[in-house]
Amino acid sequence: MKRPVGTPLRDDFQLVREAVPDAPDGGMVVRNRFISLDPAQRGWMDDAPSYMPPIALGDPVRATTVGVVESSRNPDFRPGDWVLGLNAIEDFSVVLPGGFTSRINVGIVDRPSRYLSAVGAVGLTAYFGLLDAGQPQPGETLLVTGAAGAVGSMVGQIGKIMGMRVIGIAGGAEKCRRLVQDYGFDAAIDYKGKSQDDIAAEIAAAAPQGIDILFENVGGAVMDAAMLNLALHARVVLCGLISEYNSAQKVGMRNLWQVIVKQATIKGFLIAAYVPRFAEGGARIAQWIAEGKLRVDEDVQHGLDNAYDAFMRLFSGENTGKLVLEVD
Ligand SMILES: NC(=O)c1ccc[n+]([C@@H]2O[C@H](COP(=O)([O-])OP(=O)(O)OC[C@H]3O[C@@H](n4cnc5c(N)ncnc54)[C@H](OP(=O)(O)O)[C@@H]3O)[C@@H](O)[C@H]2O)c1
């Protein structure tokens, strides 16, 4: 196994079989049932400064998981408890004392994987990213990139709940159809095969008064085009740059001068900073789902031996909603 250089290759990873471990003193063993596959994992594979240390070579790929406590020597958790934690792509995870794990109530959701999508980090990223970092106002125009994905589709719908005009950019006609028909966006733009100028012209046509909030998930030419359409005092929520996660040479932002021209604000957003407010955001999201105001799709793939192919769906754009690996 080795660190991926550019696009991850199958040979960069290994499936290793080991005996199920015993619970350590003060810790526990969790049997993972659902594993979150996220673009962020690609960043964790690089030996580069980030908000978490790089995954050590030879370690399993770090991942958020939902599972059931198999055995416990931690007085706060009992076998059979459903838990959410930062573990790895593996069927059993050892949780050391002090490791990040919280008990979850699977009785209030239609399936446990919702703790990785709607009421998990993805939904909370959409919620706090738009509402806290973006500060939306009714009547404003929101542009979401990566709009048909897990975060993007929720950002757009929350924007509609807030009374905004919402435009999404996504890859392909089918995703654009879903943005308007399934998620209620006002307009959708297909970026595939188009130049920055073409995308910029389509944004201008959809938002003649300019973009008040750009919720950025993608970067590259799509972001460059969006930056040419900012309204005065626009806010750019920088949430992700997936177009360059597999590039050793980062592209950067070519139309930064528009921040000066439009007196705009760029805010870097990281969901980890909002952990103390997760319950608040989760409750509001759950309420919107119960009221039929928010639709959350999951793309559930199966089997640990399918992890590489499943993960790569994020970069080919094949995933239709929050990508989750179910451990069968
Ligand atoms: N800051 C935070 O705390 C935080 C938390 C969660 C997620 N994020 C970020 O949010 C973004 C979306 O994450 P997600 O989990 O919701 O994934 P997602 O949007 O469900 O899946 C990734 C999507 O990115 C698009 N994509 C892939 N390569 C692309 C490229 N070269 N150019 C343009 N689009 C490309 C694809 O959609 P198309 O078919 O439309 O191309 C793909 O379906 C990522 O950048 C992620 O890092 C940030």
Tab-separated table of C-alpha atoms and ligand atoms in Angstrom:
chain	number	residue	atom	x	y	z
A	1	MET	CA	0.000	0.000	0.000
A	2	LYS	CA	1.126	3.579	-0.644
A	3	ARG	CA	-0.143	7.135	-0.538
A	4	PRO	CA	-2.170	7.996	-3.638
A	5	VAL	CA	-0.541	10.462	-5.986
A	6	GLY	CA	-3.254	12.241	-7.938
A	7	THR	CA	-6.272	10.017	-8.522
A	8	PRO	CA	-6.282	7.088	-6.058
A	9	LEU	CA	-5.565	3.716	-7.674
A	10	ARG	CA	-6.927	0.355	-6.586
A	11	ASP	CA	-3.372	-0.795	-5.789
A	12	ASP	CA	-2.935	2.032	-3.275
A	13	PHE	CA	-5.180	0.045	-0.910
A	14	GLN	CA	-5.260	-3.443	0.558
A	15	LEU	CA	-8.037	-5.478	2.119
A	16	VAL	CA	-6.541	-7.017	5.272
A	17	ARG	CA	-8.178	-9.817	7.263
A	18	GLU	CA	-7.561	-9.979	11.015
A	19	ALA	CA	-9.200	-11.593	14.031
A	20	VAL	CA	-11.890	-9.515	15.724
A	21	PRO	CA	-10.077	-7.616	18.494
A	22	ASP	CA	-10.989	-7.622	22.180
A	23	ALA	CA	-12.262	-4.460	23.832
A	24	PRO	CA	-9.330	-2.590	25.415
A	25	ASP	CA	-9.389	-1.492	29.047
A	26	GLY	CA	-11.861	1.422	29.256
A	27	GLY	CA	-12.711	1.124	25.552
A	28	MET	CA	-14.934	-0.931	23.288
A	29	VAL	CA	-15.304	-2.700	19.971
A	30	VAL	CA	-17.905	-1.425	17.515
A	31	ARG	CA	-19.334	-3.504	14.693
A	32	ASN	CA	-19.692	-0.997	11.855
A	33	ARG	CA	-22.914	-1.213	9.855
A	34	PHE	CA	-22.669	1.950	7.711
A	35	ILE	CA	-19.480	3.719	6.666
A	36	SER	CA	-19.427	7.288	5.387
A	37	LEU	CA	-17.474	7.805	2.166
A	38	ASP	CA	-16.514	11.461	1.906
A	39	PRO	CA	-14.370	13.653	-0.353
A	40	ALA	CA	-12.454	14.717	2.781
A	41	GLN	CA	-10.956	11.228	3.046
A	42	ARG	CA	-8.932	11.946	-0.095
A	43	GLY	CA	-7.313	14.882	1.711
A	44	TRP	CA	-6.583	12.766	4.799
A	45	MET	CA	-4.615	10.360	2.566
A	46	ASP	CA	-2.096	13.073	1.655
A	47	ASP	CA	0.904	13.784	3.840
A	48	ALA	CA	0.026	17.478	4.040
A	49	PRO	CA	-0.969	19.891	6.827
A	50	SER	CA	-4.698	19.749	7.506
A	51	TYR	CA	-7.207	19.952	10.345
A	52	MET	CA	-6.396	16.314	11.178
A	53	PRO	CA	-3.163	14.374	10.946
A	54	PRO	CA	-2.683	12.382	7.734
A	55	ILE	CA	-3.791	8.742	7.854
A	56	ALA	CA	-0.636	6.807	8.752
A	57	LEU	CA	0.618	4.513	6.000
A	58	GLY	CA	-0.708	1.032	6.711
A	59	ASP	CA	-3.603	2.238	8.865
A	60	PRO	CA	-7.164	1.632	7.706
A	61	VAL	CA	-8.739	4.613	5.929
A	62	ARG	CA	-10.261	6.927	8.541
A	63	ALA	CA	-14.042	7.223	8.219
A	64	THR	CA	-17.107	8.182	10.192
A	65	THR	CA	-19.172	5.094	10.908
A	66	VAL	CA	-22.491	4.096	12.383
A	67	GLY	CA	-22.476	0.774	14.161
A	68	VAL	CA	-23.420	-1.312	17.158
A	69	VAL	CA	-21.281	-1.844	20.247
A	70	GLU	CA	-20.060	-5.444	20.077
A	71	SER	CA	-18.179	-5.569	23.385
A	72	SER	CA	-17.462	-2.863	25.923
A	73	ARG	CA	-15.223	-2.167	28.880
A	74	ASN	CA	-16.432	1.435	28.945
A	75	PRO	CA	-19.119	1.920	31.619
A	76	ASP	CA	-20.942	4.469	29.432
A	77	PHE	CA	-21.639	2.044	26.571
A	78	ARG	CA	-23.243	-1.389	26.523
A	79	PRO	CA	-23.232	-4.098	23.855
A	80	GLY	CA	-26.115	-3.421	21.484
A	81	ASP	CA	-25.907	0.385	21.738
A	82	TRP	CA	-26.007	2.159	18.367
A	83	VAL	CA	-23.121	4.617	18.082
A	84	LEU	CA	-21.655	7.177	15.692
A	85	GLY	CA	-17.908	7.603	15.716
A	86	LEU	CA	-14.752	8.518	13.884
A	87	ASN	CA	-13.382	5.073	13.015
A	88	ALA	CA	-12.260	3.593	9.716
A	89	ILE	CA	-13.317	1.581	6.669
A	90	GLU	CA	-13.402	-1.720	8.543
A	91	ASP	CA	-16.070	-4.055	9.882
A	92	PHE	CA	-14.935	-3.866	13.529
A	93	SER	CA	-13.380	-0.763	15.114
A	94	VAL	CA	-11.544	-0.559	18.410
A	95	VAL	CA	-12.543	2.612	20.259
A	96	LEU	CA	-9.938	3.646	22.805
A	97	PRO	CA	-10.896	5.537	25.983
A	98	GLY	CA	-11.572	9.154	25.014
A	99	GLY	CA	-12.137	8.284	21.333
A	100	PHE	CA	-14.881	10.238	19.575
A	101	THR	CA	-18.059	8.162	19.851
A	102	SER	CA	-21.586	9.159	20.700
A	103	ARG	CA	-24.702	7.079	21.300
A	104	ILE	CA	-27.413	7.658	18.677
A	105	ASN	CA	-31.143	7.134	18.804
A	106	VAL	CA	-31.972	5.136	15.681
A	107	GLY	CA	-35.624	5.109	16.724
A	108	ILE	CA	-36.135	8.666	15.507
A	109	VAL	CA	-34.857	8.109	11.956
A	110	ASP	CA	-36.095	5.835	9.164
A	111	ARG	CA	-32.669	4.156	8.935
A	112	PRO	CA	-29.440	4.415	10.957
A	113	SER	CA	-27.420	5.712	7.992
A	114	ARG	CA	-29.310	9.012	8.393
A	115	TYR	CA	-26.674	9.811	11.037
A	116	LEU	CA	-24.184	9.948	8.161
A	117	SER	CA	-26.420	12.003	5.885
A	118	ALA	CA	-29.410	14.089	6.933
A	119	VAL	CA	-28.616	14.511	10.635
A	120	GLY	CA	-24.908	13.739	10.301
A	121	ALA	CA	-21.958	15.897	9.292
A	122	VAL	CA	-23.270	16.311	5.755
A	123	GLY	CA	-26.650	17.724	6.743
A	124	LEU	CA	-25.066	19.826	9.454
A	125	THR	CA	-22.526	21.189	6.967
A	126	ALA	CA	-25.376	22.328	4.764
A	127	TYR	CA	-27.245	23.763	7.740
A	128	PHE	CA	-24.452	25.668	9.499
A	129	GLY	CA	-22.564	26.422	6.285
A	130	LEU	CA	-25.503	28.238	4.780
A	131	LEU	CA	-27.195	29.685	7.863
A	132	ASP	CA	-24.185	30.581	10.000
A	133	ALA	CA	-21.400	31.217	7.514
A	134	GLY	CA	-23.645	32.504	4.723
A	135	GLN	CA	-26.182	34.569	6.718
A	136	PRO	CA	-28.922	34.276	4.052
A	137	GLN	CA	-31.731	36.824	3.702
A	138	PRO	CA	-35.116	36.200	2.070
A	139	GLY	CA	-35.162	37.332	-1.536
A	140	GLU	CA	-31.416	36.934	-1.992
A	141	THR	CA	-29.919	34.728	-4.685
A	142	LEU	CA	-27.950	31.612	-3.724
A	143	LEU	CA	-25.676	29.734	-6.115
A	144	VAL	CA	-24.655	26.218	-5.035
A	145	THR	CA	-21.933	24.271	-6.821
A	146	GLY	CA	-21.770	20.479	-6.565
A	147	ALA	CA	-25.489	21.073	-6.145
A	148	ALA	CA	-26.830	17.567	-6.739
A	149	GLY	CA	-24.491	16.028	-4.167
A	150	ALA	CA	-25.039	15.257	-0.511
A	151	VAL	CA	-24.157	18.695	0.877
A	152	GLY	CA	-25.223	20.704	-2.169
A	153	SER	CA	-28.730	19.275	-2.488
A	154	MET	CA	-29.435	20.101	1.154
A	155	VAL	CA	-27.919	23.595	0.909
A	156	GLY	CA	-30.216	24.431	-1.987
A	157	GLN	CA	-33.312	23.130	-0.225
A	158	ILE	CA	-32.461	25.011	2.978
A	159	GLY	CA	-31.978	28.103	0.834
A	160	LYS	CA	-35.516	27.656	-0.491
A	161	ILE	CA	-36.831	27.237	3.067
A	162	MET	CA	-35.123	30.573	3.856
A	163	GLY	CA	-36.954	32.261	0.978
A	164	MET	CA	-34.022	32.560	-1.403
A	165	ARG	CA	-33.843	32.200	-5.156
A	166	VAL	CA	-31.668	29.120	-5.635
A	167	ILE	CA	-29.520	28.162	-8.615
A	168	GLY	CA	-27.524	24.942	-8.727
A	169	ILE	CA	-24.603	23.824	-10.847
A	170	ALA	CA	-24.143	20.086	-11.407
A	171	GLY	CA	-22.781	17.614	-13.921
A	172	GLY	CA	-25.207	16.321	-16.537
A	173	ALA	CA	-28.807	16.747	-17.643
A	174	GLU	CA	-30.234	14.154	-15.255
A	175	LYS	CA	-28.680	15.816	-12.186
A	176	CYS	CA	-29.980	19.186	-13.398
A	177	ARG	CA	-33.462	17.727	-13.818
A	178	ARG	CA	-33.306	16.395	-10.243
A	179	LEU	CA	-32.213	19.794	-8.906
A	180	VAL	CA	-35.354	21.461	-10.214
A	181	GLN	CA	-37.914	18.641	-9.984
A	182	ASP	CA	-36.790	16.714	-6.888
A	183	TYR	CA	-35.129	19.431	-4.805
A	184	GLY	CA	-37.107	22.509	-5.873
A	185	PHE	CA	-34.220	24.666	-7.129
A	186	ASP	CA	-35.312	27.601	-9.290
A	187	ALA	CA	-32.715	26.930	-11.983
A	188	ALA	CA	-29.976	24.415	-12.787
A	189	ILE	CA	-26.841	24.709	-14.903
A	190	ASP	CA	-24.944	21.744	-16.356
A	191	TYR	CA	-21.218	22.554	-16.249
A	192	LYS	CA	-19.960	19.444	-18.067
A	193	GLY	CA	-17.879	20.145	-21.159
A	194	LYS	CA	-18.312	23.906	-20.845
A	195	SER	CA	-15.707	26.660	-20.566
A	196	GLN	CA	-15.544	29.187	-17.743
A	197	ASP	CA	-17.032	31.809	-20.109
A	198	ASP	CA	-19.966	29.578	-21.083
A	199	ILE	CA	-20.763	28.741	-17.455
A	200	ALA	CA	-20.407	32.413	-16.459
A	201	ALA	CA	-22.864	33.434	-19.192
A	202	GLU	CA	-25.413	30.854	-18.012
A	203	ILE	CA	-25.091	32.038	-14.406
A	204	ALA	CA	-25.569	35.646	-15.563
A	205	ALA	CA	-28.729	34.659	-17.428
A	206	ALA	CA	-30.114	32.806	-14.378
A	207	ALA	CA	-29.122	35.552	-11.909
A	208	PRO	CA	-29.203	38.938	-13.653
A	209	GLN	CA	-28.866	40.786	-10.309
A	210	GLY	CA	-25.844	38.699	-9.321
A	211	ILE	CA	-25.168	36.076	-6.646
A	212	ASP	CA	-25.532	37.110	-3.010
A	213	ILE	CA	-24.234	33.832	-1.577
A	214	LEU	CA	-21.946	31.443	-3.420
A	215	PHE	CA	-21.860	28.080	-1.600
A	216	GLU	CA	-18.731	26.555	-3.067
A	217	ASN	CA	-18.152	22.800	-3.075
A	218	VAL	CA	-16.143	22.356	-6.233
A	219	GLY	CA	-13.568	25.047	-7.140
A	220	GLY	CA	-11.806	25.236	-10.504
A	221	ALA	CA	-13.498	26.636	-13.611
A	222	VAL	CA	-16.951	26.373	-12.028
A	223	MET	CA	-15.943	28.606	-9.134
A	224	ASP	CA	-14.072	30.975	-11.442
A	225	ALA	CA	-17.275	31.399	-13.473
A	226	ALA	CA	-19.346	31.949	-10.332
A	227	MET	CA	-16.930	34.619	-9.052
A	228	LEU	CA	-17.585	36.664	-12.202
A	229	ASN	CA	-21.241	36.920	-11.164
A	230	LEU	CA	-21.042	38.064	-7.549
A	231	ALA	CA	-23.420	40.772	-6.379
A	232	LEU	CA	-22.150	43.715	-4.318
A	233	HIS	CA	-21.238	42.552	-0.776
A	234	ALA	CA	-21.608	38.890	-1.727
A	235	ARG	CA	-20.608	36.149	0.711
A	236	VAL	CA	-18.635	33.164	-0.539
A	237	VAL	CA	-18.865	30.112	1.736
A	238	LEU	CA	-15.825	28.025	0.904
A	239	CYS	CA	-16.926	24.528	1.862
A	240	GLY	CA	-15.069	22.265	-0.566
A	241	LEU	CA	-12.851	22.177	-3.665
A	242	ILE	CA	-13.391	18.649	-4.902
A	243	SER	CA	-12.188	19.412	-8.434
A	244	GLU	CA	-8.643	19.687	-7.125
A	245	TYR	CA	-8.546	16.981	-4.423
A	246	ASN	CA	-6.855	14.599	-6.863
A	247	SER	CA	-4.473	17.221	-8.288
A	248	ALA	CA	-0.947	17.343	-6.924
A	249	GLN	CA	-0.767	20.883	-8.361
A	250	LYS	CA	-3.570	22.924	-6.840
A	251	VAL	CA	-5.370	25.171	-9.294
A	252	GLY	CA	-6.353	27.994	-6.977
A	253	MET	CA	-8.790	30.763	-7.657
A	254	ARG	CA	-8.285	32.829	-10.788
A	255	ASN	CA	-10.906	35.532	-10.318
A	256	LEU	CA	-9.963	36.610	-6.808
A	257	TRP	CA	-9.977	40.238	-7.977
A	258	GLN	CA	-13.776	40.048	-7.975
A	259	VAL	CA	-13.661	39.954	-4.158
A	260	ILE	CA	-12.243	43.492	-4.256
A	261	VAL	CA	-14.538	44.745	-6.995
A	262	LYS	CA	-17.669	43.435	-5.241
A	263	GLN	CA	-16.416	44.077	-1.675
A	264	ALA	CA	-17.198	40.425	-1.076
A	265	THR	CA	-16.340	38.185	1.875
A	266	ILE	CA	-14.869	34.717	1.618
A	267	LYS	CA	-15.432	32.503	4.649
A	268	GLY	CA	-13.703	29.167	5.072
A	269	PHE	CA	-16.149	26.700	6.628
A	270	LEU	CA	-15.286	23.570	8.622
A	271	ILE	CA	-18.043	21.504	10.204
A	272	ALA	CA	-15.729	20.309	12.990
A	273	ALA	CA	-16.040	23.773	14.538
A	274	TYR	CA	-19.786	23.244	15.080
A	275	VAL	CA	-19.765	20.026	17.135
A	276	PRO	CA	-21.211	21.785	20.231
A	277	ARG	CA	-24.226	22.877	18.128
A	278	PHE	CA	-24.920	19.536	16.395
A	279	ALA	CA	-28.032	18.789	18.465
A	280	GLU	CA	-29.561	22.148	17.567
A	281	GLY	CA	-28.943	21.695	13.836
A	282	GLY	CA	-29.984	18.031	13.841
A	283	ALA	CA	-33.315	18.826	15.500
A	284	ARG	CA	-34.153	21.516	12.940
A	285	ILE	CA	-33.203	19.261	10.021
A	286	ALA	CA	-35.287	16.396	11.437
A	287	GLN	CA	-38.239	18.766	11.773
A	288	TRP	CA	-37.955	19.911	8.136
A	289	ILE	CA	-37.804	16.288	6.970
A	290	ALA	CA	-40.870	15.406	9.061
A	291	GLU	CA	-42.703	18.387	7.547
A	292	GLY	CA	-41.834	17.203	4.042
A	293	LYS	CA	-39.728	20.307	3.352
A	294	LEU	CA	-36.405	18.542	2.974
A	295	ARG	CA	-35.547	15.526	0.840
A	296	VAL	CA	-32.321	13.670	1.594
A	297	ASP	CA	-31.105	10.999	-0.810
A	298	GLU	CA	-28.497	8.356	-0.035
A	299	ASP	CA	-26.412	6.348	-2.465
A	300	VAL	CA	-25.867	3.099	-0.561
A	301	GLN	CA	-23.151	0.795	-1.886
A	302	HIS	CA	-22.422	-2.599	-0.396
A	303	GLY	CA	-19.484	-4.552	0.989
A	304	LEU	CA	-16.023	-3.713	2.298
A	305	ASP	CA	-14.397	-5.282	-0.762
A	306	ASN	CA	-16.296	-2.716	-2.835
A	307	ALA	CA	-14.914	0.256	-0.871
A	308	TYR	CA	-12.493	1.482	-3.550
A	309	ASP	CA	-15.050	1.424	-6.381
A	310	ALA	CA	-17.653	3.003	-4.140
A	311	PHE	CA	-15.283	5.790	-3.017
A	312	MET	CA	-14.373	6.656	-6.602
A	313	ARG	CA	-18.040	7.410	-7.368
A	314	LEU	CA	-17.468	10.742	-5.601
A	315	PHE	CA	-14.952	11.785	-8.231
A	316	SER	CA	-16.729	10.396	-11.297
A	317	GLY	CA	-19.953	12.035	-10.127
A	318	GLU	CA	-21.812	8.697	-10.173
A	319	ASN	CA	-23.090	9.099	-6.621
A	320	THR	CA	-26.697	10.157	-6.339
A	321	GLY	CA	-26.898	11.576	-2.833
A	322	LYS	CA	-24.860	10.891	0.291
A	323	LEU	CA	-22.448	8.066	-0.464
A	324	VAL	CA	-22.618	5.354	2.197
A	325	LEU	CA	-21.009	1.928	2.300
A	326	GLU	CA	-23.173	-0.663	4.009
A	327	VAL	CA	-21.193	-3.467	5.617
A	328	ASP	CA	-23.189	-6.544	4.678
B	1	LIG	N1	-15.956	22.055	4.965
B	1	LIG	C1	-16.587	21.055	5.534
B	1	LIG	O1	-16.719	20.945	6.758
B	1	LIG	C2	-17.188	20.001	4.642
B	1	LIG	C3	-17.992	18.959	5.142
B	1	LIG	C4	-18.548	18.038	4.252
B	1	LIG	C5	-18.264	18.150	2.883
B	1	LIG	N2	-17.463	19.149	2.454
B	1	LIG	C6	-17.174	19.333	1.010
B	1	LIG	O2	-18.400	19.454	0.329
B	1	LIG	C7	-18.215	19.002	-1.011
B	1	LIG	C8	-19.322	18.013	-1.345
B	1	LIG	O3	-19.172	16.860	-0.514
B	1	LIG	P1	-20.285	15.728	-0.499
B	1	LIG	O4	-19.923	14.793	0.578
B	1	LIG	O5	-21.613	16.360	-0.510
B	1	LIG	O6	-20.030	14.993	-1.886
B	1	LIG	P2	-21.053	14.900	-3.104
B	1	LIG	O7	-21.333	16.284	-3.585
B	1	LIG	O8	-22.199	14.023	-2.756
B	1	LIG	O9	-20.189	14.098	-4.192
B	1	LIG	C9	-19.140	14.711	-4.838
B	1	LIG	C10	-19.640	15.381	-6.152
B	1	LIG	O10	-18.645	16.294	-6.577
B	1	LIG	C11	-18.767	16.480	-7.968
B	1	LIG	N3	-17.443	16.477	-8.570
B	1	LIG	C12	-16.516	15.492	-8.517
B	1	LIG	N4	-15.435	15.861	-9.216
B	1	LIG	C13	-15.694	17.097	-9.712
B	1	LIG	C14	-14.954	18.006	-10.536
B	1	LIG	N5	-13.723	17.722	-10.976
B	1	LIG	N6	-15.533	19.185	-10.867
B	1	LIG	C15	-16.770	19.490	-10.430
B	1	LIG	N7	-17.522	18.658	-9.652
B	1	LIG	C16	-16.974	17.493	-9.312
B	1	LIG	C17	-19.620	15.318	-8.499
B	1	LIG	O11	-20.871	15.859	-8.910
B	1	LIG	P3	-21.142	16.292	-10.444
B	1	LIG	O12	-21.655	15.069	-11.133
B	1	LIG	O13	-22.127	17.389	-10.307
B	1	LIG	O14	-19.831	16.712	-11.014
B	1	LIG	C18	-19.787	14.398	-7.301
B	1	LIG	O15	-21.036	13.741	-7.311
B	1	LIG	C19	-16.817	18.436	-1.094
B	1	LIG	O16	-15.955	19.393	-1.653
B	1	LIG	C20	-16.459	18.166	0.356
B	1	LIG	O17	-15.075	18.183	0.573
B	1	LIG	C21	-16.914	20.066	3.290
